[in-house]
PDB file of C-alpha atoms in Angstrom:
ATOM      1  CA  UNK A   1      -0.002  -0.007  -0.005  1.00 62.00           C
ATOM      2  CA  UNK A   2       1.247   3.485  -0.852  1.00 82.00           C
ATOM      3  CA  UNK A   3       2.160   5.747   2.038  1.00 92.00           C
ATOM      4  CA  UNK A   4      -0.028   8.667   3.064  1.00 95.00           C
ATOM      5  CA  UNK A   5       2.424  11.281   1.665  1.00 96.00           C
ATOM      6  CA  UNK A   6       2.621   9.391  -1.638  1.00 97.00           C
ATOM      7  CA  UNK A   7      -1.176   9.308  -1.955  1.00 96.00           C
ATOM      8  CA  UNK A   8      -1.440  12.944  -0.917  1.00 96.00           C
ATOM      9  CA  UNK A   9       1.007  14.089  -3.587  1.00 97.00           C
ATOM     10  CA  UNK A  10       0.084  11.808  -6.456  1.00 96.00           C
ATOM     11  CA  UNK A  11      -3.726  11.755  -6.025  1.00 94.00           C
ATOM     12  CA  UNK A  12      -4.221  15.371  -5.015  1.00 94.00           C
ATOM     13  CA  UNK A  13      -1.446  17.288  -6.764  1.00 96.00           C
ATOM     14  CA  UNK A  14       0.490  15.527  -9.482  1.00 95.00           C
ATOM     15  CA  UNK A  15      -2.236  13.475 -11.175  1.00 94.00           C
ATOM     16  CA  UNK A  16      -4.692  16.419 -11.386  1.00 92.00           C
ATOM     17  CA  UNK A  17      -1.858  18.601 -12.734  1.00 93.00           C
ATOM     18  CA  UNK A  18      -0.893  15.962 -15.320  1.00 91.00           C
ATOM     19  CA  UNK A  19      -4.518  15.618 -16.416  1.00 89.00           C
ATOM     20  CA  UNK A  20      -4.833  19.384 -16.777  1.00 85.00           C
ATOM     21  CA  UNK A  21      -1.799  19.398 -19.101  1.00 83.00           C
ATOM     22  CA  UNK A  22      -3.296  16.583 -21.128  1.00 74.00           C
ATOM     23  CA  UNK A  23      -6.570  18.479 -21.359  1.00 62.00           C
ATOM     24  CA  UNK A  24      -4.801  21.618 -22.546  1.00 58.00           C
ATOM     25  CA  UNK A  25      -2.921  19.671 -25.224  1.00 50.00           C
ATOM     26  CA  UNK A  26      -6.119  18.039 -26.509  1.00 48.00           C
ATOM     27  CA  UNK A  27      -7.946  21.372 -26.583  1.00 50.00           C
ATOM     28  CA  UNK A  28      -5.077  23.014 -28.434  1.00 50.00           C
ATOM     29  CA  UNK A  29      -4.972  20.204 -31.017  1.00 47.00           C
ATOM     30  CA  UNK A  30      -8.733  20.391 -31.644  1.00 49.00           C
ATOM     31  CA  UNK A  31      -8.594  24.148 -32.094  1.00 54.00           C
ATOM     32  CA  UNK A  32      -5.705  23.803 -34.531  1.00 49.00           C
ATOM     33  CA  UNK A  33      -7.625  21.175 -36.567  1.00 53.00           C
ATOM     34  CA  UNK A  34     -10.616  23.493 -36.672  1.00 57.00           C
ATOM     35  CA  UNK A  35      -8.431  26.321 -37.978  1.00 56.00           C
ATOM     36  CA  UNK A  36      -8.917  28.276 -34.784  1.00 49.00           C
ATOM     37  CA  UNK A  37      -6.902  31.422 -34.293  1.00 49.00           C
ATOM     38  CA  UNK A  38      -3.417  30.268 -33.291  1.00 46.00           C
ATOM     39  CA  UNK A  39      -3.239  33.125 -30.786  1.00 48.00           C
ATOM     40  CA  UNK A  40      -6.566  32.348 -29.118  1.00 44.00           C
ATOM     41  CA  UNK A  41      -6.598  31.967 -25.351  1.00 47.00           C
ATOM     42  CA  UNK A  42      -7.097  28.277 -24.601  1.00 46.00           C
ATOM     43  CA  UNK A  43      -7.274  28.798 -20.855  1.00 49.00           C
ATOM     44  CA  UNK A  44      -4.836  29.202 -18.045  1.00 53.00           C
ATOM     45  CA  UNK A  45      -2.469  26.316 -17.527  1.00 59.00           C
ATOM     46  CA  UNK A  46      -2.300  25.747 -13.795  1.00 78.00           C
ATOM     47  CA  UNK A  47       0.931  24.898 -12.060  1.00 89.00           C
ATOM     48  CA  UNK A  48       1.392  22.203  -9.379  1.00 93.00           C
ATOM     49  CA  UNK A  49       1.372  25.018  -6.823  1.00 93.00           C
ATOM     50  CA  UNK A  50      -2.213  25.804  -7.732  1.00 93.00           C
ATOM     51  CA  UNK A  51      -3.199  22.189  -7.010  1.00 94.00           C
ATOM     52  CA  UNK A  52      -1.459  22.349  -3.627  1.00 95.00           C
ATOM     53  CA  UNK A  53      -3.674  25.334  -2.869  1.00 93.00           C
ATOM     54  CA  UNK A  54      -6.726  23.468  -4.163  1.00 93.00           C
ATOM     55  CA  UNK A  55      -5.863  20.603  -1.795  1.00 95.00           C
ATOM     56  CA  UNK A  56      -5.708  23.140   1.072  1.00 95.00           C
ATOM     57  CA  UNK A  57      -9.143  24.445   0.121  1.00 93.00           C
ATOM     58  CA  UNK A  58     -10.612  20.931  -0.250  1.00 93.00           C
ATOM     59  CA  UNK A  59      -9.357  19.791   3.155  1.00 95.00           C
ATOM     60  CA  UNK A  60     -10.844  22.861   4.849  1.00 94.00           C
ATOM     61  CA  UNK A  61     -14.291  21.998   3.491  1.00 91.00           C
ATOM     62  CA  UNK A  62     -14.095  18.581   5.135  1.00 92.00           C
ATOM     63  CA  UNK A  63     -13.352  19.915   8.634  1.00 92.00           C
ATOM     64  CA  UNK A  64     -16.111  20.345  11.203  1.00 88.00           C
ATOM     65  CA  UNK A  65     -16.559  23.785  12.793  1.00 89.00           C
ATOM     66  CA  UNK A  66     -14.614  24.022  16.011  1.00 89.00           C
ATOM     67  CA  UNK A  67     -17.562  23.534  18.313  1.00 90.00           C
ATOM     68  CA  UNK A  68     -17.471  19.729  18.376  1.00 93.00           C
ATOM     69  CA  UNK A  69     -17.412  19.450  22.184  1.00 93.00           C
ATOM     70  CA  UNK A  70     -16.881  21.504  25.301  1.00 92.00           C
ATOM     71  CA  UNK A  71     -13.533  23.327  25.398  1.00 93.00           C
ATOM     72  CA  UNK A  72     -12.896  22.621  21.713  1.00 95.00           C
ATOM     73  CA  UNK A  73      -9.934  24.562  20.280  1.00 96.00           C
ATOM     74  CA  UNK A  74      -9.167  25.862  16.802  1.00 96.00           C
ATOM     75  CA  UNK A  75      -5.926  23.864  16.704  1.00 97.00           C
ATOM     76  CA  UNK A  76      -7.366  20.577  17.972  1.00 97.00           C
ATOM     77  CA  UNK A  77      -6.814  18.338  14.969  1.00 96.00           C
ATOM     78  CA  UNK A  78      -8.047  15.044  16.427  1.00 95.00           C
ATOM     79  CA  UNK A  79      -9.815  13.692  19.494  1.00 96.00           C
ATOM     80  CA  UNK A  80     -10.576  10.369  21.130  1.00 96.00           C
ATOM     81  CA  UNK A  81     -13.919   9.307  22.502  1.00 96.00           C
ATOM     82  CA  UNK A  82     -13.912   6.367  24.897  1.00 93.00           C
ATOM     83  CA  UNK A  83     -16.199   3.573  26.050  1.00 94.00           C
ATOM     84  CA  UNK A  84     -15.368   4.167  29.721  1.00 91.00           C
ATOM     85  CA  UNK A  85     -17.010   7.613  30.019  1.00 92.00           C
ATOM     86  CA  UNK A  86     -17.669  10.852  28.155  1.00 94.00           C
ATOM     87  CA  UNK A  87     -14.268  12.417  28.866  1.00 95.00           C
ATOM     88  CA  UNK A  88     -12.291  13.219  25.718  1.00 96.00           C
ATOM     89  CA  UNK A  89      -8.616  13.080  24.913  1.00 97.00           C
ATOM     90  CA  UNK A  90      -7.815  16.056  22.677  1.00 97.00           C
ATOM     91  CA  UNK A  91      -4.770  16.458  20.445  1.00 97.00           C
ATOM     92  CA  UNK A  92      -3.861  20.091  19.897  1.00 98.00           C
ATOM     93  CA  UNK A  93      -1.061  21.382  17.705  1.00 98.00           C
ATOM     94  CA  UNK A  94       1.567  23.615  19.243  1.00 98.00           C
ATOM     95  CA  UNK A  95       2.121  26.518  16.839  1.00 98.00           C
ATOM     96  CA  UNK A  96       4.689  29.292  16.842  1.00 98.00           C
ATOM     97  CA  UNK A  97       5.068  32.537  14.960  1.00 97.00           C
ATOM     98  CA  UNK A  98       7.331  31.624  12.042  1.00 95.00           C
ATOM     99  CA  UNK A  99       9.124  34.975  12.192  1.00 94.00           C
ATOM    100  CA  UNK A 100       9.681  35.385  15.928  1.00 96.00           C
ATOM    101  CA  UNK A 101       9.580  31.765  17.136  1.00 96.00           C
ATOM    102  CA  UNK A 102       7.193  32.778  19.901  1.00 97.00           C
ATOM    103  CA  UNK A 103       4.185  30.547  20.752  1.00 97.00           C
ATOM    104  CA  UNK A 104       0.777  31.610  19.448  1.00 96.00           C
ATOM    105  CA  UNK A 105      -2.474  30.842  21.240  1.00 95.00           C
ATOM    106  CA  UNK A 106      -4.232  29.770  18.081  1.00 96.00           C
ATOM    107  CA  UNK A 107      -3.807  29.553  14.318  1.00 96.00           C
ATOM    108  CA  UNK A 108      -7.031  31.562  13.933  1.00 94.00           C
ATOM    109  CA  UNK A 109      -6.346  34.949  12.339  1.00 91.00           C
ATOM    110  CA  UNK A 110      -2.653  34.005  12.036  1.00 91.00           C
ATOM    111  CA  UNK A 111      -0.946  34.229   8.662  1.00 88.00           C
ATOM    112  CA  UNK A 112       2.564  33.045   9.480  1.00 90.00           C
ATOM    113  CA  UNK A 113       2.539  30.000  11.781  1.00 95.00           C
ATOM    114  CA  UNK A 114       4.486  26.780  11.902  1.00 97.00           C
ATOM    115  CA  UNK A 115       4.739  23.771  14.185  1.00 98.00           C
ATOM    116  CA  UNK A 116       6.904  23.978  17.254  1.00 98.00           C
ATOM    117  CA  UNK A 117       9.448  21.394  16.060  1.00 96.00           C
ATOM    118  CA  UNK A 118      10.524  20.609  19.629  1.00 96.00           C
ATOM    119  CA  UNK A 119       6.957  19.772  20.719  1.00 96.00           C
ATOM    120  CA  UNK A 120       4.470  19.764  17.806  1.00 98.00           C
ATOM    121  CA  UNK A 121       1.512  18.083  19.517  1.00 98.00           C
ATOM    122  CA  UNK A 122      -0.099  18.261  22.957  1.00 97.00           C
ATOM    123  CA  UNK A 123      -2.431  15.535  24.256  1.00 97.00           C
ATOM    124  CA  UNK A 124      -4.655  16.343  27.252  1.00 97.00           C
ATOM    125  CA  UNK A 125      -7.970  15.553  28.911  1.00 97.00           C
ATOM    126  CA  UNK A 126     -11.206  17.427  28.484  1.00 97.00           C
ATOM    127  CA  UNK A 127     -13.447  16.461  31.389  1.00 94.00           C
ATOM    128  CA  UNK A 128     -17.061  16.156  30.290  1.00 93.00           C
ATOM    129  CA  UNK A 129     -18.338  13.440  32.621  1.00 92.00           C
ATOM    130  CA  UNK A 130     -20.668  15.136  35.120  1.00 92.00           C
ATOM    131  CA  UNK A 131     -19.260  13.309  38.161  1.00 92.00           C
ATOM    132  CA  UNK A 132     -15.695  14.255  37.240  1.00 92.00           C
ATOM    133  CA  UNK A 133     -16.695  17.883  36.645  1.00 92.00           C
ATOM    134  CA  UNK A 134     -18.486  18.000  40.031  1.00 93.00           C
ATOM    135  CA  UNK A 135     -15.393  16.690  41.823  1.00 92.00           C
ATOM    136  CA  UNK A 136     -13.228  19.314  40.109  1.00 93.00           C
ATOM    137  CA  UNK A 137     -15.600  22.070  41.168  1.00 91.00           C
ATOM    138  CA  UNK A 138     -15.583  20.736  44.753  1.00 94.00           C
ATOM    139  CA  UNK A 139     -11.795  21.103  44.705  1.00 93.00           C
ATOM    140  CA  UNK A 140     -12.112  24.657  43.459  1.00 93.00           C
ATOM    141  CA  UNK A 141     -10.948  23.830  39.925  1.00 91.00           C
ATOM    142  CA  UNK A 142     -12.818  25.950  37.385  1.00 89.00           C
ATOM    143  CA  UNK A 143     -11.244  24.587  34.210  1.00 91.00           C
ATOM    144  CA  UNK A 144     -12.156  21.221  32.771  1.00 93.00           C
ATOM    145  CA  UNK A 145      -8.879  20.440  31.017  1.00 95.00           C
ATOM    146  CA  UNK A 146      -5.931  18.629  32.584  1.00 94.00           C
ATOM    147  CA  UNK A 147      -2.787  16.757  31.569  1.00 96.00           C
ATOM    148  CA  UNK A 148      -2.479  13.041  30.960  1.00 96.00           C
ATOM    149  CA  UNK A 149      -0.639  11.290  33.752  1.00 94.00           C
ATOM    150  CA  UNK A 150       2.545   9.327  33.056  1.00 93.00           C
ATOM    151  CA  UNK A 151       0.804   5.965  32.699  1.00 89.00           C
ATOM    152  CA  UNK A 152      -1.875   7.381  30.395  1.00 90.00           C
ATOM    153  CA  UNK A 153       0.760   9.074  28.270  1.00 92.00           C
ATOM    154  CA  UNK A 154       3.088   6.074  27.984  1.00 89.00           C
ATOM    155  CA  UNK A 155       0.616   3.205  27.831  1.00 85.00           C
ATOM    156  CA  UNK A 156      -2.715   4.549  26.569  1.00 87.00           C
ATOM    157  CA  UNK A 157      -3.227   7.922  24.892  1.00 92.00           C
ATOM    158  CA  UNK A 158       0.236   9.331  24.352  1.00 92.00           C
ATOM    159  CA  UNK A 159       1.404  10.327  20.918  1.00 94.00           C
ATOM    160  CA  UNK A 160       4.807  11.125  19.473  1.00 94.00           C
ATOM    161  CA  UNK A 161       5.053  13.675  16.685  1.00 96.00           C
ATOM    162  CA  UNK A 162       8.012  14.813  14.609  1.00 97.00           C
ATOM    163  CA  UNK A 163       8.265  17.311  11.753  1.00 98.00           C
ATOM    164  CA  UNK A 164       9.911  15.622   8.779  1.00 97.00           C
ATOM    165  CA  UNK A 165      12.552  17.114   6.525  1.00 97.00           C
ATOM    166  CA  UNK A 166      12.203  17.646   2.778  1.00 97.00           C
ATOM    167  CA  UNK A 167      14.513  14.692   2.194  1.00 97.00           C
ATOM    168  CA  UNK A 168      12.398  12.389   4.381  1.00 97.00           C
ATOM    169  CA  UNK A 169       9.170  13.607   2.753  1.00 98.00           C
ATOM    170  CA  UNK A 170      10.649  13.046  -0.707  1.00 98.00           C
ATOM    171  CA  UNK A 171      11.601   9.490   0.231  1.00 97.00           C
ATOM    172  CA  UNK A 172       8.037   8.895   1.508  1.00 96.00           C
ATOM    173  CA  UNK A 173       6.522  10.135  -1.765  1.00 97.00           C
ATOM    174  CA  UNK A 174       9.087   8.376  -3.980  1.00 97.00           C
ATOM    175  CA  UNK A 175      10.376   5.469  -1.836  1.00 95.00           C
ATOM    176  CA  UNK A 176      12.354   3.849  -4.622  1.00 94.00           C
ATOM    177  CA  UNK A 177      15.760   5.355  -5.499  1.00 93.00           C
ATOM    178  CA  UNK A 178      15.148   4.635  -9.176  1.00 95.00           C
ATOM    179  CA  UNK A 179      11.891   6.619  -9.083  1.00 92.00           C
ATOM    180  CA  UNK A 180      13.654   9.557  -7.443  1.00 94.00           C
ATOM    181  CA  UNK A 181      16.438   9.440 -10.008  1.00 95.00           C
ATOM    182  CA  UNK A 182      13.942   9.326 -12.903  1.00 96.00           C
ATOM    183  CA  UNK A 183      11.669  12.082 -11.562  1.00 96.00           C
ATOM    184  CA  UNK A 184      11.689  15.367 -13.463  1.00 96.00           C
ATOM    185  CA  UNK A 185      12.975  18.559 -11.865  1.00 96.00           C
ATOM    186  CA  UNK A 186       9.410  19.902 -11.974  1.00 96.00           C
ATOM    187  CA  UNK A 187       8.090  16.886 -10.048  1.00 97.00           C
ATOM    188  CA  UNK A 188      10.793  17.154  -7.390  1.00 97.00           C
ATOM    189  CA  UNK A 189      10.090  20.869  -6.998  1.00 97.00           C
ATOM    190  CA  UNK A 190       6.359  20.114  -6.668  1.00 97.00           C
ATOM    191  CA  UNK A 191       7.035  17.606  -3.868  1.00 98.00           C
ATOM    192  CA  UNK A 192       9.309  20.078  -2.096  1.00 98.00           C
ATOM    193  CA  UNK A 193       6.681  22.821  -2.433  1.00 97.00           C
ATOM    194  CA  UNK A 194       3.985  20.576  -0.943  1.00 98.00           C
ATOM    195  CA  UNK A 195       6.325  19.829   1.979  1.00 98.00           C
ATOM    196  CA  UNK A 196       7.008  23.541   2.512  1.00 97.00           C
ATOM    197  CA  UNK A 197       3.316  24.404   2.390  1.00 97.00           C
ATOM    198  CA  UNK A 198       1.970  21.778   4.800  1.00 98.00           C
ATOM    199  CA  UNK A 199       5.028  21.207   7.044  1.00 98.00           C
ATOM    200  CA  UNK A 200       4.240  17.462   7.398  1.00 98.00           C
ATOM    201  CA  UNK A 201       4.558  15.929  10.830  1.00 98.00           C
ATOM    202  CA  UNK A 202       4.561  12.153  11.375  1.00 98.00           C
ATOM    203  CA  UNK A 203       2.469  11.065  14.383  1.00 97.00           C
ATOM    204  CA  UNK A 204       2.475   7.696  16.163  1.00 94.00           C
ATOM    205  CA  UNK A 205      -0.163   6.795  18.751  1.00 90.00           C
ATOM    206  CA  UNK A 206       0.700   4.559  21.687  1.00 87.00           C
ATOM    207  CA  UNK A 207      -2.619   2.715  21.482  1.00 77.00           C
ATOM    208  CA  UNK A 208      -1.849   1.586  17.929  1.00 78.00           C
ATOM    209  CA  UNK A 209       1.817   2.007  17.157  1.00 80.00           C
ATOM    210  CA  UNK A 210       1.613   0.457  13.677  1.00 83.00           C
ATOM    211  CA  UNK A 211      -0.837   3.103  12.425  1.00 87.00           C
ATOM    212  CA  UNK A 212       0.745   6.188  10.855  1.00 90.00           C
ATOM    213  CA  UNK A 213      -0.979   9.555  10.898  1.00 96.00           C
ATOM    214  CA  UNK A 214       0.304  12.731   9.286  1.00 98.00           C
ATOM    215  CA  UNK A 215      -0.401  16.149  10.778  1.00 98.00           C
ATOM    216  CA  UNK A 216      -0.447  19.031   8.294  1.00 98.00           C
ATOM    217  CA  UNK A 217      -0.274  22.769   8.806  1.00 98.00           C
ATOM    218  CA  UNK A 218      -2.449  24.501   6.225  1.00 97.00           C
ATOM    219  CA  UNK A 219      -1.356  28.112   5.697  1.00 96.00           C
ATOM    220  CA  UNK A 220      -3.919  30.787   4.818  1.00 95.00           C
ATOM    221  CA  UNK A 221      -4.873  30.614   1.181  1.00 89.00           C
ATOM    222  CA  UNK A 222      -5.034  34.330   0.582  1.00 70.00           C
ATOM    223  CA  UNK A 223      -3.899  37.627   1.939  1.00 50.00           C
ATOM    224  CA  UNK A 224      -5.837  40.776   1.220  1.00 43.00           C
ATOM    225  CA  UNK A 225      -9.286  41.230  -0.233  1.00 39.00           C
ATOM    226  CA  UNK A 226      -9.411  38.534  -2.926  1.00 40.00           C
ATOM    227  CA  UNK A 227     -10.661  35.442  -1.093  1.00 37.00           C
ATOM    228  CA  UNK A 228     -10.326  33.178  -4.134  1.00 40.00           C
ATOM    229  CA  UNK A 229      -7.033  34.315  -5.646  1.00 41.00           C
ATOM    230  CA  UNK A 230      -4.649  31.655  -6.884  1.00 44.00           C
ATOM    231  CA  UNK A 231      -6.938  28.744  -5.968  1.00 45.00           C
ATOM    232  CA  UNK A 232      -7.206  26.183  -8.732  1.00 43.00           C
ATOM    233  CA  UNK A 233     -10.728  26.018 -10.183  1.00 44.00           C
ATOM    234  CA  UNK A 234     -12.604  22.731  -9.922  1.00 45.00           C
ATOM    235  CA  UNK A 235     -15.085  22.756 -12.724  1.00 37.00           C
ATOM    236  CA  UNK A 236     -13.710  20.102 -15.084  1.00 38.00           C
ATOM    237  CA  UNK A 237     -13.929  16.616 -13.646  1.00 39.00           C
ATOM    238  CA  UNK A 238     -11.212  15.301 -15.942  1.00 37.00           C
ATOM    239  CA  UNK A 239      -8.796  18.137 -15.310  1.00 35.00           C
ATOM    240  CA  UNK A 240      -9.493  18.455 -11.595  1.00 38.00           C
ATOM    241  CA  UNK A 241     -10.671  15.173 -10.021  1.00 44.00           C
ATOM    242  CA  UNK A 242     -10.580  16.414  -6.431  1.00 47.00           C
ATOM    243  CA  UNK A 243     -14.164  16.540  -5.159  1.00 46.00           C
ATOM    244  CA  UNK A 244     -15.696  19.752  -3.946  1.00 47.00           C
ATOM    245  CA  UNK A 245     -17.335  17.934  -1.049  1.00 52.00           C
ATOM    246  CA  UNK A 246     -18.030  19.338   2.405  1.00 53.00           C
ATOM    247  CA  UNK A 247     -20.059  22.385   3.266  1.00 55.00           C
ATOM    248  CA  UNK A 248     -18.764  25.587   1.690  1.00 55.00           C
ATOM    249  CA  UNK A 249     -20.600  27.674   4.288  1.00 51.00           C
ATOM    250  CA  UNK A 250     -18.973  25.836   7.203  1.00 56.00           C
ATOM    251  CA  UNK A 251     -15.430  25.637   5.794  1.00 66.00           C
ATOM    252  CA  UNK A 252     -12.831  26.991   8.184  1.00 79.00           C
ATOM    253  CA  UNK A 253     -11.878  30.574   7.179  1.00 86.00           C
ATOM    254  CA  UNK A 254      -9.368  30.815   4.334  1.00 90.00           C
ATOM    255  CA  UNK A 255      -7.384  33.446   6.243  1.00 91.00           C
ATOM    256  CA  UNK A 256      -6.744  31.178   9.259  1.00 95.00           C
ATOM    257  CA  UNK A 257      -3.850  28.808   9.704  1.00 96.00           C
ATOM    258  CA  UNK A 258      -5.495  25.387  10.119  1.00 97.00           C
ATOM    259  CA  UNK A 259      -4.100  22.078  11.405  1.00 98.00           C
ATOM    260  CA  UNK A 260      -5.421  18.735  10.214  1.00 98.00           C
ATOM    261  CA  UNK A 261      -4.523  15.074  10.449  1.00 98.00           C
ATOM    262  CA  UNK A 262      -4.672  12.792   7.421  1.00 98.00           C
ATOM    263  CA  UNK A 263      -4.384   9.016   7.291  1.00 97.00           C
ATOM    264  CA  UNK A 264      -5.215   6.031   5.129  1.00 96.00           C
ATOM    265  CA  UNK A 265      -8.567   4.745   6.411  1.00 96.00           C
ATOM    266  CA  UNK A 266     -10.004   1.576   4.852  1.00 95.00           C
ATOM    267  CA  UNK A 267      -7.596   2.047   1.959  1.00 94.00           C
ATOM    268  CA  UNK A 268      -8.616   5.616   1.252  1.00 95.00           C
ATOM    269  CA  UNK A 269      -6.642   8.798   1.879  1.00 96.00           C
ATOM    270  CA  UNK A 270      -8.806  10.594   4.436  1.00 97.00           C
ATOM    271  CA  UNK A 271      -9.072  13.586   6.688  1.00 97.00           C
ATOM    272  CA  UNK A 272      -9.043  12.060  10.186  1.00 97.00           C
ATOM    273  CA  UNK A 273     -12.043  13.318  12.168  1.00 96.00           C
ATOM    274  CA  UNK A 274     -12.096  11.302  15.404  1.00 96.00           C
ATOM    275  CA  UNK A 275     -11.187   7.994  17.026  1.00 95.00           C
ATOM    276  CA  UNK A 276     -13.258   5.811  19.370  1.00 95.00           C
ATOM    277  CA  UNK A 277     -11.502   3.494  21.843  1.00 92.00           C
ATOM    278  CA  UNK A 278     -13.291   0.478  23.284  1.00 92.00           C
ATOM    279  CA  UNK A 279     -11.427  -0.628  26.376  1.00 87.00           C
ATOM    280  CA  UNK A 280     -11.631  -3.592  28.731  1.00 85.00           C
ATOM    281  CA  UNK A 281     -11.593  -2.297  32.277  1.00 82.00           C
ATOM    282  CA  UNK A 282      -9.510  -4.224  34.837  1.00 81.00           C
ATOM    283  CA  UNK A 283     -11.035  -6.296  37.616  1.00 81.00           C
ATOM    284  CA  UNK A 284      -8.396  -5.278  40.160  1.00 80.00           C
ATOM    285  CA  UNK A 285      -6.993  -1.855  41.058  1.00 74.00           C
ATOM    286  CA  UNK A 286      -3.431  -2.905  40.288  1.00 72.00           C
ATOM    287  CA  UNK A 287      -4.288  -3.877  36.717  1.00 74.00           C
ATOM    288  CA  UNK A 288      -4.414  -1.605  33.691  1.00 76.00           C
ATOM    289  CA  UNK A 289      -7.219  -1.278  31.117  1.00 78.00           C
ATOM    290  CA  UNK A 290      -6.675  -3.024  27.777  1.00 82.00           C
ATOM    291  CA  UNK A 291      -7.661  -1.714  24.383  1.00 83.00           C
ATOM    292  CA  UNK A 292     -10.175  -4.063  22.750  1.00 88.00           C
ATOM    293  CA  UNK A 293     -10.361  -2.178  19.459  1.00 90.00           C
ATOM    294  CA  UNK A 294     -10.180   1.260  17.922  1.00 92.00           C
ATOM    295  CA  UNK A 295     -12.661   2.753  15.458  1.00 96.00           C
ATOM    296  CA  UNK A 296     -11.339   5.422  13.118  1.00 96.00           C
ATOM    297  CA  UNK A 297     -13.652   7.945  11.444  1.00 97.00           C
ATOM    298  CA  UNK A 298     -12.684  10.230   8.582  1.00 97.00           C
ATOM    299  CA  UNK A 299     -13.670  11.808   5.284  1.00 96.00           C
ATOM    300  CA  UNK A 300     -12.274  10.570   1.968  1.00 96.00           C
ATOM    301  CA  UNK A 301     -10.286  13.143   0.013  1.00 94.00           C
ATOM    302  CA  UNK A 302     -11.137  11.241  -3.164  1.00 89.00           C
ATOM    303  CA  UNK A 303     -14.914  10.984  -2.837  1.00 92.00           C
ATOM    304  CA  UNK A 304     -15.840  13.306   0.036  1.00 92.00           C
ATOM    305  CA  UNK A 305     -17.703  10.418   1.665  1.00 96.00           C
ATOM    306  CA  UNK A 306     -17.256   9.213   5.281  1.00 97.00           C
ATOM    307  CA  UNK A 307     -14.592   6.568   5.844  1.00 98.00           C
ATOM    308  CA  UNK A 308     -14.438   4.045   8.672  1.00 98.00           C
ATOM    309  CA  UNK A 309     -12.059   1.359   9.832  1.00 97.00           C
ATOM    310  CA  UNK A 310     -11.880  -0.882  12.895  1.00 95.00           C
ATOM    311  CA  UNK A 311      -8.310  -1.379  14.055  1.00 88.00           C
ATOM    312  CA  UNK A 312      -6.752  -3.769  16.535  1.00 82.00           C
ATOM    313  CA  UNK A 313      -3.187  -4.259  17.664  1.00 66.00           C
TER     314      UNK A 313
END
């Protein structure tokens, strides 16, 4: 099976771009055969960069508004629901100002953010269970978020995340040395541009160490008044196979920096929405819970339809 970066690049950037070139060549040939004016405008030939921006726009339309649960945050890119109770484990990206290196509270209304390479992702509890909330209030605690303890972090809900280099990303997209050697300069530059744009970060979850998830930083699509500038159109199914999908009215604002996780779910490249963990609770206090299975929910970037997969270790 192809890796997530390979699917992301080939399915969402390079193949649509290649089809657009093919479409332009066919159109030009037909016009020539019909004695069309040789100087006629046959349309704008889009670059791979335009399809990277189209991918950015498409992903945004598949993200739910950031009001999914209590204490939801703009930069929470994934969350875990559990069989034990209603409490949620949230995964929030740590962003910094790309110019100053200082932390930012949120990617909302931020035009120049990047992952904190030393600590890209923060996992923590959001307490929703009424009994837990009542106990926190009795202790004088007014906030309903708290850190994972050491056992939870190392054995249950912890996650490691690392920003990958251009060289590593290139090897993920083109894993074979022969493919890399044969790739055109334009293709290599397109891969490098995608890497620069999304700052890919490889994430591994403790609960399912064999499952790879990629966290992406989506920069604002525009600056200034033109909210659609430089975004590849998506009117020709052959030239631009990425689905519109999603709800245009609920898409996260184009001027915000947005963080998302993508993964291969049931064989399809998908935006990861949430995870459900079914656990087996221990019979004795000195025992630890065991994960029975994990359900992964996402949205296909190919069809725009929901994706689902049940995973076990």
